[in-house]
C-alpha cells in the first residue's frame, strides 16, 4: 500500500478540524497562543492510529465518527509537548524547528495553553454527537487513565523526579510504557471503543498498541542518540542496550504488534504504521 497517501488522507482530515477544537472565542492574545502548537506540524501519528483502529473495527462506518476521539488524543499529546518543553522540565527552545510556546509567548502562557488543551480534550469527548453515552464514558475514562498519573503524567514524574538514576531495563520499560506508551495505547483503543469493537478485537488491538507504543519510544531513543551522542545523560534504551540492540528490540516489538493482528482482515494500514514507527525520522 502507499503509506504516504494513506497517512496524508487521514492527517488532512484531522488537520481540517483540529483548529476548530479551540475556535470558540478565547480572549486575545491567548487565542493565538492556543492555536500555535496545533499549527507547527507534527506527524499526527496518534490520531491516525485512532482512525485506523476505528476503520478496522467498523469498515463500513464513516471514519469521521472517530474524529472526536482522534482529536482529543492529539490535544493531549500537544499539551504534553508544550509542558514538556517548559524551563522546569526539558527547557527546550525549539520544537518541530520552531520556537516552543514559552519562547514564542512566555512561560505563564505556555502553562495555560497546556492546561486549556488538556481540558478541551475532555470537552470534545463529552460533546461528541456520534455514539451512545456509554461509549462516551468509556472514551473519557480511557483517555483520563492514559493521560493521568497512572499513565503519561506518572511516566513523566518517574522521568523528571528520579529518571536520571534509572539504570534498570525493567524500570526504564515501565517508565516509557507510562510516559509514551499509554497515550499510544489509548489512541488505538479509543478507535476500537468508538467503533464498539468486541472484546477479542479490543484485546488484539491493545497488544498491537502496547508493542507499537514501546517500539515508538525505542525508535525515538535511537533518533535522539543520532542527534547528540554524548551530551545527554538522560536514561535511554540506547544507553542500556546500544543503538543496534535498541533497534533490534524495536523491530522485534513491531513483529509482535503485527502478529497480534494476524487473524484479522484489513490490517494493511496498521501494519504500515507499525513499520513507520521504527523507520520514521523526527
Ligand atoms: C508534561 C505531563 C507531561 C508529559 C510529557 C510525552 C511526554 C510526556 C514528553 C515528550 C518527551 C518526548 C520527546 C518523548 C519521546 C516520545 C515522544 C512523545 C515524541 C514526540 O512525539 P511525536 O514524534 O511528535 O509523535 P510530533 O511532533 O510528530 O507530534
PDB file of C-alpha atoms and ligand atoms in Angstrom:
ATOM      1  CA  UNK A   1       0.000   0.000   0.000  1.00  0.00           C
ATOM      2  CA  UNK A   2       1.019   3.633  -0.492  1.00  0.00           C
ATOM      3  CA  UNK A   3       1.579   4.630   3.150  1.00  0.00           C
ATOM      4  CA  UNK A   4       2.317   8.271   2.319  1.00  0.00           C
ATOM      5  CA  UNK A   5      -1.029   8.925   0.695  1.00  0.00           C
ATOM      6  CA  UNK A   6      -2.862   6.705   3.216  1.00  0.00           C
ATOM      7  CA  UNK A   7      -1.383   8.774   6.077  1.00  0.00           C
ATOM      8  CA  UNK A   8      -1.860  12.073   4.234  1.00  0.00           C
ATOM      9  CA  UNK A   9      -5.566  11.427   3.721  1.00  0.00           C
ATOM     10  CA  UNK A  10      -6.098  10.835   7.436  1.00  0.00           C
ATOM     11  CA  UNK A  11      -3.721  13.591   8.552  1.00  0.00           C
ATOM     12  CA  UNK A  12      -5.568  16.078   6.339  1.00  0.00           C
ATOM     13  CA  UNK A  13      -8.898  15.000   7.789  1.00  0.00           C
ATOM     14  CA  UNK A  14      -7.561  15.575  11.321  1.00  0.00           C
ATOM     15  CA  UNK A  15      -5.965  18.905  10.427  1.00  0.00           C
ATOM     16  CA  UNK A  16      -9.092  20.124   8.644  1.00  0.00           C
ATOM     17  CA  UNK A  17     -10.875  20.292  12.024  1.00  0.00           C
ATOM     18  CA  UNK A  18      -8.059  20.493  14.569  1.00  0.00           C
ATOM     19  CA  UNK A  19      -8.137  24.279  14.980  1.00  0.00           C
ATOM     20  CA  UNK A  20     -11.922  24.223  15.280  1.00  0.00           C
ATOM     21  CA  UNK A  21     -11.436  22.429  18.601  1.00  0.00           C
ATOM     22  CA  UNK A  22     -10.141  25.703  20.125  1.00  0.00           C
ATOM     23  CA  UNK A  23     -12.015  28.218  17.988  1.00  0.00           C
ATOM     24  CA  UNK A  24     -14.753  29.385  20.298  1.00  0.00           C
ATOM     25  CA  UNK A  25     -13.809  32.889  21.310  1.00  0.00           C
ATOM     26  CA  UNK A  26     -10.834  32.837  23.674  1.00  0.00           C
ATOM     27  CA  UNK A  27      -9.536  36.311  24.579  1.00  0.00           C
ATOM     28  CA  UNK A  28      -6.664  37.711  22.540  1.00  0.00           C
ATOM     29  CA  UNK A  29      -3.707  37.136  22.551  1.00  0.00           C
ATOM     30  CA  UNK A  30      -4.424  33.802  24.255  1.00  0.00           C
ATOM     31  CA  UNK A  31      -6.397  32.506  21.269  1.00  0.00           C
ATOM     32  CA  UNK A  32      -3.275  32.755  19.066  1.00  0.00           C
ATOM     33  CA  UNK A  33      -1.130  31.015  21.684  1.00  0.00           C
ATOM     34  CA  UNK A  34      -3.659  28.221  21.982  1.00  0.00           C
ATOM     35  CA  UNK A  35      -3.660  27.576  18.251  1.00  0.00           C
ATOM     36  CA  UNK A  36       0.102  27.967  17.871  1.00  0.00           C
ATOM     37  CA  UNK A  37       1.265  24.447  18.946  1.00  0.00           C
ATOM     38  CA  UNK A  38      -1.520  22.895  16.872  1.00  0.00           C
ATOM     39  CA  UNK A  39      -0.180  24.665  13.782  1.00  0.00           C
ATOM     40  CA  UNK A  40       3.516  23.829  13.939  1.00  0.00           C
ATOM     41  CA  UNK A  41       3.232  20.492  12.162  1.00  0.00           C
ATOM     42  CA  UNK A  42       3.659  17.118  13.768  1.00  0.00           C
ATOM     43  CA  UNK A  43       3.192  13.704  12.280  1.00  0.00           C
ATOM     44  CA  UNK A  44      -0.285  13.151  13.825  1.00  0.00           C
ATOM     45  CA  UNK A  45       0.569   9.501  14.422  1.00  0.00           C
ATOM     46  CA  UNK A  46      -1.792   9.137  17.374  1.00  0.00           C
ATOM     47  CA  UNK A  47      -4.991  10.433  15.717  1.00  0.00           C
ATOM     48  CA  UNK A  48      -4.129   8.440  12.599  1.00  0.00           C
ATOM     49  CA  UNK A  49      -3.881   5.343  14.808  1.00  0.00           C
ATOM     50  CA  UNK A  50      -7.317   6.135  16.256  1.00  0.00           C
ATOM     51  CA  UNK A  51      -8.858   6.468  12.806  1.00  0.00           C
ATOM     52  CA  UNK A  52      -7.101   3.304  11.587  1.00  0.00           C
ATOM     53  CA  UNK A  53      -8.332   1.243  14.552  1.00  0.00           C
ATOM     54  CA  UNK A  54     -11.859   2.579  14.053  1.00  0.00           C
ATOM     55  CA  UNK A  55     -11.787   1.740  10.337  1.00  0.00           C
ATOM     56  CA  UNK A  56     -10.525  -1.752  11.077  1.00  0.00           C
ATOM     57  CA  UNK A  57     -13.340  -2.405  13.557  1.00  0.00           C
ATOM     58  CA  UNK A  58     -16.115  -0.657  11.602  1.00  0.00           C
ATOM     59  CA  UNK A  59     -15.081  -0.836   7.934  1.00  0.00           C
ATOM     60  CA  UNK A  60     -18.392   0.422   6.568  1.00  0.00           C
ATOM     61  CA  UNK A  61     -18.862   3.291   9.036  1.00  0.00           C
ATOM     62  CA  UNK A  62     -17.921   6.917   8.368  1.00  0.00           C
ATOM     63  CA  UNK A  63     -14.430   7.429   9.801  1.00  0.00           C
ATOM     64  CA  UNK A  64     -15.431  10.937  10.888  1.00  0.00           C
ATOM     65  CA  UNK A  65     -17.337   9.295  13.767  1.00  0.00           C
ATOM     66  CA  UNK A  66     -13.911   8.635  15.296  1.00  0.00           C
ATOM     67  CA  UNK A  67     -12.749  12.239  14.946  1.00  0.00           C
ATOM     68  CA  UNK A  68     -13.645  13.430  18.478  1.00  0.00           C
ATOM     69  CA  UNK A  69     -11.546  10.592  19.916  1.00  0.00           C
ATOM     70  CA  UNK A  70      -8.707  11.201  17.440  1.00  0.00           C
ATOM     71  CA  UNK A  71      -8.676  14.955  18.101  1.00  0.00           C
ATOM     72  CA  UNK A  72      -8.864  14.524  21.869  1.00  0.00           C
ATOM     73  CA  UNK A  73      -5.771  12.316  21.773  1.00  0.00           C
ATOM     74  CA  UNK A  74      -3.890  14.875  19.659  1.00  0.00           C
ATOM     75  CA  UNK A  75      -4.860  17.690  22.059  1.00  0.00           C
ATOM     76  CA  UNK A  76      -3.475  15.683  24.981  1.00  0.00           C
ATOM     77  CA  UNK A  77      -0.299  14.922  23.034  1.00  0.00           C
ATOM     78  CA  UNK A  78       0.120  18.615  22.152  1.00  0.00           C
ATOM     79  CA  UNK A  79      -0.397  19.731  25.760  1.00  0.00           C
ATOM     80  CA  UNK A  80       2.208  17.203  26.897  1.00  0.00           C
ATOM     81  CA  UNK A  81       4.767  18.575  24.464  1.00  0.00           C
ATOM     82  CA  UNK A  82       4.052  22.192  25.462  1.00  0.00           C
ATOM     83  CA  UNK A  83       4.551  21.374  29.143  1.00  0.00           C
ATOM     84  CA  UNK A  84       7.499  19.051  28.491  1.00  0.00           C
ATOM     85  CA  UNK A  85       9.334  21.929  26.771  1.00  0.00           C
ATOM     86  CA  UNK A  86       8.932  24.298  29.759  1.00  0.00           C
ATOM     87  CA  UNK A  87      12.035  25.510  31.638  1.00  0.00           C
ATOM     88  CA  UNK A  88      11.055  23.429  34.692  1.00  0.00           C
ATOM     89  CA  UNK A  89      11.023  20.288  32.570  1.00  0.00           C
ATOM     90  CA  UNK A  90      13.126  19.852  29.418  1.00  0.00           C
ATOM     91  CA  UNK A  91      13.724  23.571  28.855  1.00  0.00           C
ATOM     92  CA  UNK A  92      13.651  23.426  25.070  1.00  0.00           C
ATOM     93  CA  UNK A  93      13.772  26.492  22.850  1.00  0.00           C
ATOM     94  CA  UNK A  94      12.544  24.759  19.727  1.00  0.00           C
ATOM     95  CA  UNK A  95      10.128  22.029  18.769  1.00  0.00           C
ATOM     96  CA  UNK A  96       9.449  20.906  15.217  1.00  0.00           C
ATOM     97  CA  UNK A  97      12.015  23.510  14.102  1.00  0.00           C
ATOM     98  CA  UNK A  98      10.011  26.396  15.571  1.00  0.00           C
ATOM     99  CA  UNK A  99      10.139  28.296  18.891  1.00  0.00           C
ATOM    100  CA  UNK A 100       8.418  26.442  21.723  1.00  0.00           C
ATOM    101  CA  UNK A 101       5.270  28.055  23.139  1.00  0.00           C
ATOM    102  CA  UNK A 102       7.055  29.593  26.145  1.00  0.00           C
ATOM    103  CA  UNK A 103       9.648  31.070  23.766  1.00  0.00           C
ATOM    104  CA  UNK A 104       7.113  32.371  21.240  1.00  0.00           C
ATOM    105  CA  UNK A 105       4.959  33.726  24.114  1.00  0.00           C
ATOM    106  CA  UNK A 106       6.002  33.294  27.764  1.00  0.00           C
ATOM    107  CA  UNK A 107       6.061  30.632  30.470  1.00  0.00           C
ATOM    108  CA  UNK A 108       2.722  31.551  32.055  1.00  0.00           C
ATOM    109  CA  UNK A 109       1.040  31.452  28.640  1.00  0.00           C
ATOM    110  CA  UNK A 110       2.577  28.064  27.850  1.00  0.00           C
ATOM    111  CA  UNK A 111       1.342  26.601  31.150  1.00  0.00           C
ATOM    112  CA  UNK A 112      -2.159  27.913  30.443  1.00  0.00           C
ATOM    113  CA  UNK A 113      -2.089  26.696  26.829  1.00  0.00           C
ATOM    114  CA  UNK A 114      -1.229  23.183  28.037  1.00  0.00           C
ATOM    115  CA  UNK A 115      -3.937  23.319  30.706  1.00  0.00           C
ATOM    116  CA  UNK A 116      -6.513  24.511  28.177  1.00  0.00           C
ATOM    117  CA  UNK A 117      -5.656  21.822  25.609  1.00  0.00           C
ATOM    118  CA  UNK A 118      -5.823  19.127  28.293  1.00  0.00           C
ATOM    119  CA  UNK A 119      -9.235  20.291  29.456  1.00  0.00           C
ATOM    120  CA  UNK A 120     -10.551  20.819  25.947  1.00  0.00           C
ATOM    121  CA  UNK A 121      -9.757  17.209  25.050  1.00  0.00           C
ATOM    122  CA  UNK A 122     -12.361  16.044  27.559  1.00  0.00           C
ATOM    123  CA  UNK A 123     -14.859  18.699  26.482  1.00  0.00           C
ATOM    124  CA  UNK A 124     -14.603  17.331  22.936  1.00  0.00           C
ATOM    125  CA  UNK A 125     -15.379  13.822  24.100  1.00  0.00           C
ATOM    126  CA  UNK A 126     -18.358  14.892  26.194  1.00  0.00           C
ATOM    127  CA  UNK A 127     -19.753  16.972  23.302  1.00  0.00           C
ATOM    128  CA  UNK A 128     -19.275  14.285  20.630  1.00  0.00           C
ATOM    129  CA  UNK A 129     -22.520  13.731  18.766  1.00  0.00           C
ATOM    130  CA  UNK A 130     -21.870  10.266  17.358  1.00  0.00           C
ATOM    131  CA  UNK A 131     -22.116   7.280  19.692  1.00  0.00           C
ATOM    132  CA  UNK A 132     -24.012   6.422  22.858  1.00  0.00           C
ATOM    133  CA  UNK A 133     -23.468   7.857  26.339  1.00  0.00           C
ATOM    134  CA  UNK A 134     -21.906   4.535  27.352  1.00  0.00           C
ATOM    135  CA  UNK A 135     -19.305   4.826  24.573  1.00  0.00           C
ATOM    136  CA  UNK A 136     -18.607   8.460  25.513  1.00  0.00           C
ATOM    137  CA  UNK A 137     -17.971   7.491  29.135  1.00  0.00           C
ATOM    138  CA  UNK A 138     -15.645   4.667  28.083  1.00  0.00           C
ATOM    139  CA  UNK A 139     -13.693   7.063  25.857  1.00  0.00           C
ATOM    140  CA  UNK A 140     -13.368   9.655  28.626  1.00  0.00           C
ATOM    141  CA  UNK A 141     -12.247   7.030  31.113  1.00  0.00           C
ATOM    142  CA  UNK A 142      -9.738   5.542  28.671  1.00  0.00           C
ATOM    143  CA  UNK A 143      -8.152   8.913  27.954  1.00  0.00           C
ATOM    144  CA  UNK A 144      -8.166  10.047  31.593  1.00  0.00           C
ATOM    145  CA  UNK A 145      -6.380   6.871  32.657  1.00  0.00           C
ATOM    146  CA  UNK A 146      -3.788   7.116  29.875  1.00  0.00           C
ATOM    147  CA  UNK A 147      -3.077  10.812  30.354  1.00  0.00           C
ATOM    148  CA  UNK A 148      -3.093  10.896  34.142  1.00  0.00           C
ATOM    149  CA  UNK A 149      -0.889   9.709  36.963  1.00  0.00           C
ATOM    150  CA  UNK A 150      -1.320   6.049  36.036  1.00  0.00           C
ATOM    151  CA  UNK A 151      -0.143   6.869  32.510  1.00  0.00           C
ATOM    152  CA  UNK A 152       1.642   9.765  30.867  1.00  0.00           C
ATOM    153  CA  UNK A 153       1.894  12.114  33.856  1.00  0.00           C
ATOM    154  CA  UNK A 154       3.096   9.232  36.034  1.00  0.00           C
ATOM    155  CA  UNK A 155       5.741   8.342  33.452  1.00  0.00           C
ATOM    156  CA  UNK A 156       6.858  11.948  33.205  1.00  0.00           C
ATOM    157  CA  UNK A 157       7.099  12.115  37.007  1.00  0.00           C
ATOM    158  CA  UNK A 158       9.259   8.957  37.064  1.00  0.00           C
ATOM    159  CA  UNK A 159      11.450  10.530  34.393  1.00  0.00           C
ATOM    160  CA  UNK A 160      11.778  14.043  35.775  1.00  0.00           C
ATOM    161  CA  UNK A 161      11.788  13.290  39.514  1.00  0.00           C
ATOM    162  CA  UNK A 162      14.045  10.259  39.569  1.00  0.00           C
ATOM    163  CA  UNK A 163      14.544   9.201  35.989  1.00  0.00           C
ATOM    164  CA  UNK A 164      18.186  10.085  35.684  1.00  0.00           C
ATOM    165  CA  UNK A 165      19.006   7.285  38.078  1.00  0.00           C
ATOM    166  CA  UNK A 166      17.179   4.647  36.034  1.00  0.00           C
ATOM    167  CA  UNK A 167      19.723   2.049  35.010  1.00  0.00           C
ATOM    168  CA  UNK A 168      17.483  -0.975  35.067  1.00  0.00           C
ATOM    169  CA  UNK A 169      15.826  -2.130  31.837  1.00  0.00           C
ATOM    170  CA  UNK A 170      12.566  -3.169  33.512  1.00  0.00           C
ATOM    171  CA  UNK A 171      12.280   0.159  35.285  1.00  0.00           C
ATOM    172  CA  UNK A 172      13.002   2.070  32.089  1.00  0.00           C
ATOM    173  CA  UNK A 173      10.422  -0.019  30.249  1.00  0.00           C
ATOM    174  CA  UNK A 174       7.798   0.756  32.905  1.00  0.00           C
ATOM    175  CA  UNK A 175       8.649   4.455  32.702  1.00  0.00           C
ATOM    176  CA  UNK A 176       8.174   4.545  28.936  1.00  0.00           C
ATOM    177  CA  UNK A 177       5.108   2.315  28.913  1.00  0.00           C
ATOM    178  CA  UNK A 178       3.576   5.096  31.021  1.00  0.00           C
ATOM    179  CA  UNK A 179       5.161   8.216  29.547  1.00  0.00           C
ATOM    180  CA  UNK A 180       4.869   7.451  25.831  1.00  0.00           C
ATOM    181  CA  UNK A 181       3.122   4.095  25.535  1.00  0.00           C
ATOM    182  CA  UNK A 182      -0.038   4.853  27.493  1.00  0.00           C
ATOM    183  CA  UNK A 183      -1.268   7.545  25.105  1.00  0.00           C
ATOM    184  CA  UNK A 184      -0.492   5.454  22.026  1.00  0.00           C
ATOM    185  CA  UNK A 185      -2.350   2.542  23.628  1.00  0.00           C
ATOM    186  CA  UNK A 186      -5.313   4.818  24.319  1.00  0.00           C
ATOM    187  CA  UNK A 187      -5.213   6.226  20.769  1.00  0.00           C
ATOM    188  CA  UNK A 188      -5.683   2.746  19.320  1.00  0.00           C
ATOM    189  CA  UNK A 189      -8.159   1.522  21.929  1.00  0.00           C
ATOM    190  CA  UNK A 190     -10.300   4.654  21.589  1.00  0.00           C
ATOM    191  CA  UNK A 191     -10.686   3.989  17.854  1.00  0.00           C
ATOM    192  CA  UNK A 192     -11.877   0.469  18.696  1.00  0.00           C
ATOM    193  CA  UNK A 193     -14.143   1.684  21.515  1.00  0.00           C
ATOM    194  CA  UNK A 194     -15.714   4.334  19.239  1.00  0.00           C
ATOM    195  CA  UNK A 195     -16.432   1.513  16.782  1.00  0.00           C
ATOM    196  CA  UNK A 196     -17.922  -0.610  19.593  1.00  0.00           C
ATOM    197  CA  UNK A 197     -15.481  -3.416  18.819  1.00  0.00           C
ATOM    198  CA  UNK A 198     -15.932  -6.753  20.567  1.00  0.00           C
ATOM    199  CA  UNK A 199     -13.633  -7.926  23.360  1.00  0.00           C
ATOM    200  CA  UNK A 200     -11.428 -10.084  21.097  1.00  0.00           C
ATOM    201  CA  UNK A 201     -10.793  -7.267  18.683  1.00  0.00           C
ATOM    202  CA  UNK A 202     -10.076  -4.854  21.533  1.00  0.00           C
ATOM    203  CA  UNK A 203      -7.632  -7.317  23.089  1.00  0.00           C
ATOM    204  CA  UNK A 204      -5.768  -7.832  19.796  1.00  0.00           C
ATOM    205  CA  UNK A 205      -5.558  -4.097  19.188  1.00  0.00           C
ATOM    206  CA  UNK A 206      -4.402  -3.497  22.762  1.00  0.00           C
ATOM    207  CA  UNK A 207      -1.481  -5.898  22.284  1.00  0.00           C
ATOM    208  CA  UNK A 208      -0.686  -4.232  18.943  1.00  0.00           C
ATOM    209  CA  UNK A 209      -0.729  -0.801  20.606  1.00  0.00           C
ATOM    210  CA  UNK A 210       1.367  -1.805  23.605  1.00  0.00           C
ATOM    211  CA  UNK A 211       4.079  -3.269  21.383  1.00  0.00           C
ATOM    212  CA  UNK A 212       3.972  -0.393  18.905  1.00  0.00           C
ATOM    213  CA  UNK A 213       3.947   2.184  21.729  1.00  0.00           C
ATOM    214  CA  UNK A 214       7.108   0.832  23.311  1.00  0.00           C
ATOM    215  CA  UNK A 215       8.747   0.468  19.894  1.00  0.00           C
ATOM    216  CA  UNK A 216       7.904   4.138  19.276  1.00  0.00           C
ATOM    217  CA  UNK A 217       9.960   5.149  22.319  1.00  0.00           C
ATOM    218  CA  UNK A 218      12.851   2.839  21.393  1.00  0.00           C
ATOM    219  CA  UNK A 219      12.920   4.389  17.905  1.00  0.00           C
ATOM    220  CA  UNK A 220      12.822   7.856  19.492  1.00  0.00           C
ATOM    221  CA  UNK A 221      15.840   6.986  21.647  1.00  0.00           C
ATOM    222  CA  UNK A 222      17.731   5.866  18.524  1.00  0.00           C
ATOM    223  CA  UNK A 223      16.842   9.147  16.789  1.00  0.00           C
ATOM    224  CA  UNK A 224      17.995  11.123  19.854  1.00  0.00           C
ATOM    225  CA  UNK A 225      21.234   9.147  20.013  1.00  0.00           C
ATOM    226  CA  UNK A 226      21.906  10.008  16.380  1.00  0.00           C
ATOM    227  CA  UNK A 227      21.327  13.672  17.195  1.00  0.00           C
ATOM    228  CA  UNK A 228      23.591  14.174  20.210  1.00  0.00           C
ATOM    229  CA  UNK A 229      25.636  11.179  21.154  1.00  0.00           C
ATOM    230  CA  UNK A 230      27.430  12.242  24.310  1.00  0.00           C
ATOM    231  CA  UNK A 231      25.689  15.355  25.611  1.00  0.00           C
ATOM    232  CA  UNK A 232      22.544  13.841  27.109  1.00  0.00           C
ATOM    233  CA  UNK A 233      22.790  11.828  30.295  1.00  0.00           C
ATOM    234  CA  UNK A 234      19.058  11.080  30.425  1.00  0.00           C
ATOM    235  CA  UNK A 235      18.138   7.421  30.818  1.00  0.00           C
ATOM    236  CA  UNK A 236      17.509   5.794  27.477  1.00  0.00           C
ATOM    237  CA  UNK A 237      17.320   2.367  25.903  1.00  0.00           C
ATOM    238  CA  UNK A 238      20.357   3.246  23.814  1.00  0.00           C
ATOM    239  CA  UNK A 239      22.426   3.789  26.952  1.00  0.00           C
ATOM    240  CA  UNK A 240      21.369   0.355  28.244  1.00  0.00           C
ATOM    241  CA  UNK A 241      21.231  -1.678  25.007  1.00  0.00           C
ATOM    242  CA  UNK A 242      23.316   0.284  22.490  1.00  0.00           C
ATOM    243  CA  UNK A 243      21.956   1.579  19.169  1.00  0.00           C
ATOM    244  CA  UNK A 244      21.901  -1.820  17.494  1.00  0.00           C
ATOM    245  CA  UNK A 245      20.336  -3.582  20.481  1.00  0.00           C
ATOM    246  CA  UNK A 246      17.670  -0.893  20.751  1.00  0.00           C
ATOM    247  CA  UNK A 247      16.907  -1.113  17.044  1.00  0.00           C
ATOM    248  CA  UNK A 248      16.642  -4.899  17.234  1.00  0.00           C
ATOM    249  CA  UNK A 249      14.301  -4.704  20.222  1.00  0.00           C
ATOM    250  CA  UNK A 250      12.118  -2.170  18.392  1.00  0.00           C
ATOM    251  CA  UNK A 251      11.934  -4.418  15.327  1.00  0.00           C
ATOM    252  CA  UNK A 252      11.028  -7.425  17.453  1.00  0.00           C
ATOM    253  CA  UNK A 253       8.243  -5.429  19.138  1.00  0.00           C
ATOM    254  CA  UNK A 254       6.907  -4.420  15.725  1.00  0.00           C
ATOM    255  CA  UNK A 255       6.813  -8.092  14.703  1.00  0.00           C
ATOM    256  CA  UNK A 256       4.815  -8.809  17.880  1.00  0.00           C
ATOM    257  CA  UNK A 257       2.493  -5.891  17.157  1.00  0.00           C
ATOM    258  CA  UNK A 258       1.706  -7.231  13.692  1.00  0.00           C
ATOM    259  CA  UNK A 259       1.405 -10.774  14.977  1.00  0.00           C
ATOM    260  CA  UNK A 260      -1.366  -9.692  17.349  1.00  0.00           C
ATOM    261  CA  UNK A 261      -3.486  -8.783  14.303  1.00  0.00           C
ATOM    262  CA  UNK A 262      -2.582 -11.784  12.145  1.00  0.00           C
ATOM    263  CA  UNK A 263      -6.076 -13.297  12.134  1.00  0.00           C
ATOM    264  CA  UNK A 264      -7.818 -10.056  11.238  1.00  0.00           C
ATOM    265  CA  UNK A 265      -8.517  -8.795   7.701  1.00  0.00           C
ATOM    266  CA  UNK A 266      -7.858  -5.243   6.578  1.00  0.00           C
ATOM    267  CA  UNK A 267      -4.831  -4.533   8.756  1.00  0.00           C
ATOM    268  CA  UNK A 268      -2.619  -3.062   5.992  1.00  0.00           C
ATOM    269  CA  UNK A 269      -2.830   0.459   7.420  1.00  0.00           C
ATOM    270  CA  UNK A 270      -1.943  -0.573  10.972  1.00  0.00           C
ATOM    271  CA  UNK A 271       0.865  -2.821   9.683  1.00  0.00           C
ATOM    272  CA  UNK A 272       2.325   0.009   7.632  1.00  0.00           C
ATOM    273  CA  UNK A 273       2.010   2.404  10.590  1.00  0.00           C
ATOM    274  CA  UNK A 274       3.864  -0.068  12.798  1.00  0.00           C
ATOM    275  CA  UNK A 275       6.702  -0.161  10.253  1.00  0.00           C
ATOM    276  CA  UNK A 276       6.662   3.637  10.022  1.00  0.00           C
ATOM    277  CA  UNK A 277       7.090   3.875  13.791  1.00  0.00           C
ATOM    278  CA  UNK A 278      10.517   2.272  13.616  1.00  0.00           C
ATOM    279  CA  UNK A 279      11.671   3.754  10.308  1.00  0.00           C
ATOM    280  CA  UNK A 280      10.444   7.329  10.821  1.00  0.00           C
ATOM    281  CA  UNK A 281      12.631  10.404  11.047  1.00  0.00           C
ATOM    282  CA  UNK A 282      11.984  13.257  13.506  1.00  0.00           C
TER     283      UNK A 282
HETATM  284  C1  LIG B   1       4.435  17.125  30.550  1.00  0.00           C
HETATM  285  C2  LIG B   1       2.689  15.628  31.607  1.00  0.00           C
HETATM  286  C3  LIG B   1       3.772  15.805  30.655  1.00  0.00           C
HETATM  287  C4  LIG B   1       4.135  14.779  29.905  1.00  0.00           C
HETATM  288  C5  LIG B   1       5.146  14.839  28.859  1.00  0.00           C
HETATM  289  C6  LIG B   1       5.262  12.686  26.037  1.00  0.00           C
HETATM  290  C7  LIG B   1       5.982  13.476  27.034  1.00  0.00           C
HETATM  291  C8  LIG B   1       5.401  13.460  28.394  1.00  0.00           C
HETATM  292  C9  LIG B   1       7.062  14.209  26.752  1.00  0.00           C
HETATM  293  C10 LIG B   1       7.681  14.277  25.435  1.00  0.00           C
HETATM  294  C11 LIG B   1       9.087  13.884  25.539  1.00  0.00           C
HETATM  295  C12 LIG B   1       9.436  13.063  24.395  1.00  0.00           C
HETATM  296  C13 LIG B   1      10.065  13.787  23.272  1.00  0.00           C
HETATM  297  C14 LIG B   1       9.188  11.754  24.421  1.00  0.00           C
HETATM  298  C15 LIG B   1       9.545  10.857  23.328  1.00  0.00           C
HETATM  299  C16 LIG B   1       8.375  10.318  22.586  1.00  0.00           C
HETATM  300  C17 LIG B   1       7.578  11.410  22.019  1.00  0.00           C
HETATM  301  C18 LIG B   1       6.324  11.715  22.748  1.00  0.00           C
HETATM  302  C19 LIG B   1       7.963  12.029  20.928  1.00  0.00           C
HETATM  303  C20 LIG B   1       7.175  13.076  20.258  1.00  0.00           C
HETATM  304  O1  LIG B   1       6.070  12.500  19.602  1.00  0.00           O
HETATM  305  P1  LIG B   1       5.922  12.577  18.040  1.00  0.00           P
HETATM  306  O2  LIG B   1       7.178  12.121  17.359  1.00  0.00           O
HETATM  307  O3  LIG B   1       5.807  14.160  17.858  1.00  0.00           O
HETATM  308  O4  LIG B   1       4.662  11.910  17.631  1.00  0.00           O
HETATM  309  P2  LIG B   1       5.135  15.015  16.702  1.00  0.00           P
HETATM  310  O5  LIG B   1       5.969  16.271  16.660  1.00  0.00           O
HETATM  311  O6  LIG B   1       5.182  14.251  15.411  1.00  0.00           O
HETATM  312  O7  LIG B   1       3.741  15.293  17.162  1.00  0.00           O
END
